[in-house]
GROMACS .gro file of C-alpha atoms in nm:
model
  145
    1MET     CA    1  -5.602   2.644   2.226
    2SER     CA    2  -5.810   2.487   1.986
    3ARG     CA    3  -5.836   2.126   1.907
    4ARG     CA    4  -5.682   2.216   1.537
    5ASN     CA    5  -5.382   2.422   1.682
    6ARG     CA    6  -5.302   2.155   1.896
    7SER     CA    7  -5.301   1.906   1.630
    8ALA     CA    8  -5.108   2.154   1.389
    9ALA     CA    9  -4.852   2.205   1.676
   10PHE     CA   10  -4.816   1.832   1.705
   11TYR     CA   11  -4.730   1.760   1.340
   12VAL     CA   12  -4.480   2.067   1.331
   13GLU     CA   13  -4.317   1.911   1.618
   14THR     CA   14  -4.299   1.567   1.468
   15ALA     CA   15  -4.175   1.679   1.113
   16ILE     CA   16  -3.883   1.895   1.306
   17THR     CA   17  -3.799   1.560   1.511
   18LEU     CA   18  -3.813   1.371   1.176
   19PHE     CA   19  -3.584   1.641   1.004
   20PHE     CA   20  -3.314   1.598   1.300
   21LEU     CA   21  -3.360   1.256   1.277
   22LEU     CA   22  -3.280   1.196   0.919
   23CYS     CA   23  -2.979   1.455   0.915
   24THR     CA   24  -2.812   1.243   1.218
   25ALA     CA   25  -2.862   0.948   1.033
   26ALA     CA   26  -2.708   1.096   0.738
   27VAL     CA   27  -2.393   1.237   0.951
   28ILE     CA   28  -2.363   0.847   1.102
   29ALA     CA   29  -2.404   0.717   0.784
   30GLN     CA   30  -2.129   0.932   0.622
   31LEU     CA   31  -1.882   0.854   0.891
   32PHE     CA   32  -1.921   0.482   0.859
   33SER     CA   33  -1.857   0.508   0.509
   34THR     CA   34  -1.536   0.751   0.561
   35ALA     CA   35  -1.432   0.477   0.825
   36LEU     CA   36  -1.473   0.180   0.573
   37ARG     CA   37  -1.292   0.382   0.304
   38ASN     CA   38  -1.008   0.456   0.577
   39SER     CA   39  -0.979   0.102   0.694
   40ARG     CA   40  -0.966  -0.036   0.356
   41LEU     CA   41  -0.684   0.229   0.252
   42ALA     CA   42  -0.492   0.154   0.604
   43GLU     CA   43  -0.521  -0.229   0.489
   44GLU     CA   44  -0.381  -0.164   0.146
   45MET     CA   45  -0.091   0.051   0.275
   46THR     CA   46   0.009  -0.195   0.534
   47ARG     CA   47   0.024  -0.500   0.262
   48ALA     CA   48   0.229  -0.266   0.039
   49GLU     CA   49   0.454  -0.187   0.347
   50PHE     CA   50   0.477  -0.564   0.430
   51ALA     CA   51   0.553  -0.657   0.063
   52ALA     CA   52   0.824  -0.406   0.030
   53GLU     CA   53   0.994  -0.508   0.353
   54GLU     CA   54   0.999  -0.847   0.226
   55GLU     CA   55   1.180  -0.762  -0.076
   56ALA     CA   56   1.450  -0.568   0.103
   57GLU     CA   57   1.503  -0.861   0.338
   58ARG     CA   58   1.522  -1.072   0.031
   59LEU     CA   59   1.791  -0.886  -0.112
   60ALA     CA   60   1.990  -0.855   0.263
   61ALA     CA   61   1.954  -1.247   0.287
   62SER     CA   62   2.093  -1.292  -0.076
   63PRO     CA   63   2.473  -1.394  -0.041
   64SER     CA   64   2.527  -1.261  -0.405
   65LEU     CA   65   2.393  -1.038  -0.693
   66GLU     CA   66   2.307  -1.353  -0.882
   67GLY     CA   67   2.151  -1.499  -0.577
   68TRP     CA   68   1.895  -1.240  -0.536
   69VAL     CA   69   1.840  -1.286  -0.910
   70VAL     CA   70   1.722  -1.631  -0.868
   71ALA     CA   71   1.563  -1.572  -0.542
   72ALA     CA   72   1.356  -1.301  -0.733
   73GLN     CA   73   1.272  -1.502  -1.000
   74GLU     CA   74   1.147  -1.773  -0.786
   75ALA     CA   75   0.914  -1.560  -0.619
   76GLY     CA   76   0.772  -1.477  -0.952
   77ALA     CA   77   0.936  -1.146  -1.040
   78GLN     CA   78   0.944  -1.057  -1.392
   79LEU     CA   79   1.313  -0.937  -1.446
   80SER     CA   80   1.495  -0.710  -1.689
   81GLN     CA   81   1.839  -0.593  -1.678
   82ASP     CA   82   2.009  -0.309  -1.822
   83GLY     CA   83   2.392  -0.327  -1.765
   84GLY     CA   84   2.422  -0.289  -1.399
   85ASP     CA   85   2.080  -0.201  -1.335
   86TYR     CA   86   1.813  -0.437  -1.243
   87THR     CA   87   1.435  -0.418  -1.249
   88ALA     CA   88   1.223  -0.679  -1.067
   89ARG     CA   89   0.814  -0.662  -1.087
   90LEU     CA   90   0.641  -0.907  -0.846
   91PRO     CA   91   0.280  -0.950  -0.771
   92LEU     CA   92   0.185  -0.801  -0.433
   93GLY     CA   93   0.034  -1.126  -0.302
   94GLU     CA   94  -0.155  -1.441  -0.381
   95GLY     CA   95  -0.479  -1.370  -0.549
   96ASP     CA   96  -0.418  -1.003  -0.585
   97GLY     CA   97  -0.411  -0.937  -0.940
   98GLU     CA   98  -0.396  -0.565  -0.919
   99GLY     CA   99  -0.121  -0.507  -0.648
  100TRP     CA  100   0.261  -0.478  -0.732
  101VAL     CA  101   0.617  -0.452  -0.597
  102LEU     CA  102   0.880  -0.294  -0.807
  103VAL     CA  103   1.257  -0.322  -0.707
  104GLU     CA  104   1.484  -0.086  -0.899
  105LEU     CA  105   1.849  -0.206  -0.802
  106GLN     CA  106   2.152  -0.035  -0.927
  107THR     CA  107   2.494  -0.231  -0.892
  108GLU     CA  108   2.847  -0.082  -0.909
  109GLU     CA  109   3.165  -0.258  -0.877
  110THR     CA  110   3.416  -0.124  -0.586
  111PHE     CA  111   3.741  -0.204  -0.501
  112GLY     CA  112   3.655  -0.461  -0.281
  113GLY     CA  113   3.317  -0.577  -0.385
  114GLN     CA  114   2.978  -0.480  -0.539
  115LEU     CA  115   2.733  -0.207  -0.399
  116ALA     CA  116   2.396  -0.257  -0.478
  117ARG     CA  117   2.128   0.042  -0.433
  118ALA     CA  118   1.763  -0.042  -0.423
  119GLN     CA  119   1.433   0.144  -0.447
  120ILE     CA  120   1.137  -0.083  -0.368
  121SER     CA  121   0.806   0.066  -0.403
  122ALA     CA  122   0.468  -0.163  -0.365
  123GLY     CA  123   0.108  -0.049  -0.454
  124ARG     CA  124  -0.216  -0.117  -0.659
  125GLY     CA  125  -0.323  -0.011  -0.981
  126GLU     CA  126  -0.107   0.321  -1.068
  127ARG     CA  127  -0.027   0.436  -0.740
  128ALA     CA  128   0.238   0.338  -0.496
  129CYS     CA  129   0.130   0.336  -0.165
  130PHE     CA  130   0.474   0.255   0.004
  131SER     CA  131   0.826   0.303  -0.098
  132LEU     CA  132   1.164   0.268   0.075
  133GLU     CA  133   1.513   0.252  -0.002
  134THR     CA  134   1.772   0.007   0.092
  135GLY     CA  135   2.156  -0.123   0.013
  136ARG     CA  136   2.339  -0.413   0.002
  137TYR     CA  137   2.710  -0.471   0.003
  138TRP     CA  138   2.863  -0.790  -0.118
  139GLN     CA  139   3.235  -0.839  -0.056
  140GLY     CA  140   3.485  -0.993  -0.286
  141GLU     CA  141   3.567  -0.971  -0.635
  142GLY     CA  142   3.234  -0.963  -0.822
  143GLY     CA  143   3.073  -0.974  -0.492
  144GLN     CA  144   3.170  -1.296  -0.399
  145PRO     CA  145   3.310  -1.369  -0.058
   0.00000   0.00000   0.00000
């Protein structure tokens, strides 16, 4: 085998090895990019879930509908009322300008008190990441014990 053929074979093998090395590096970079994106999405969903659960707990801990309204306003909610329906929009967390929590509360007077049904959603931008439904019943006339 001549020196020229050995030299050409070396260059071909080196080119093939570099090609496979670059392909492997591209696949690994893509895997890390996907893992980072999934990690950020999971963090966003976890924050939204905790915020929605916190609002459900605030509703459950309120001694009356008026108590919930006051507690939501103290938490920084923008509250609107339409008859027995309440809508509260809160920021998702401190320093998070795009995140939000939306509480849509429907109340109805019953014979023994006041029944509230809430749809609580949390998200970022225009997209809701987490949503849950809950309810609360306050005994007594007007929801007062």
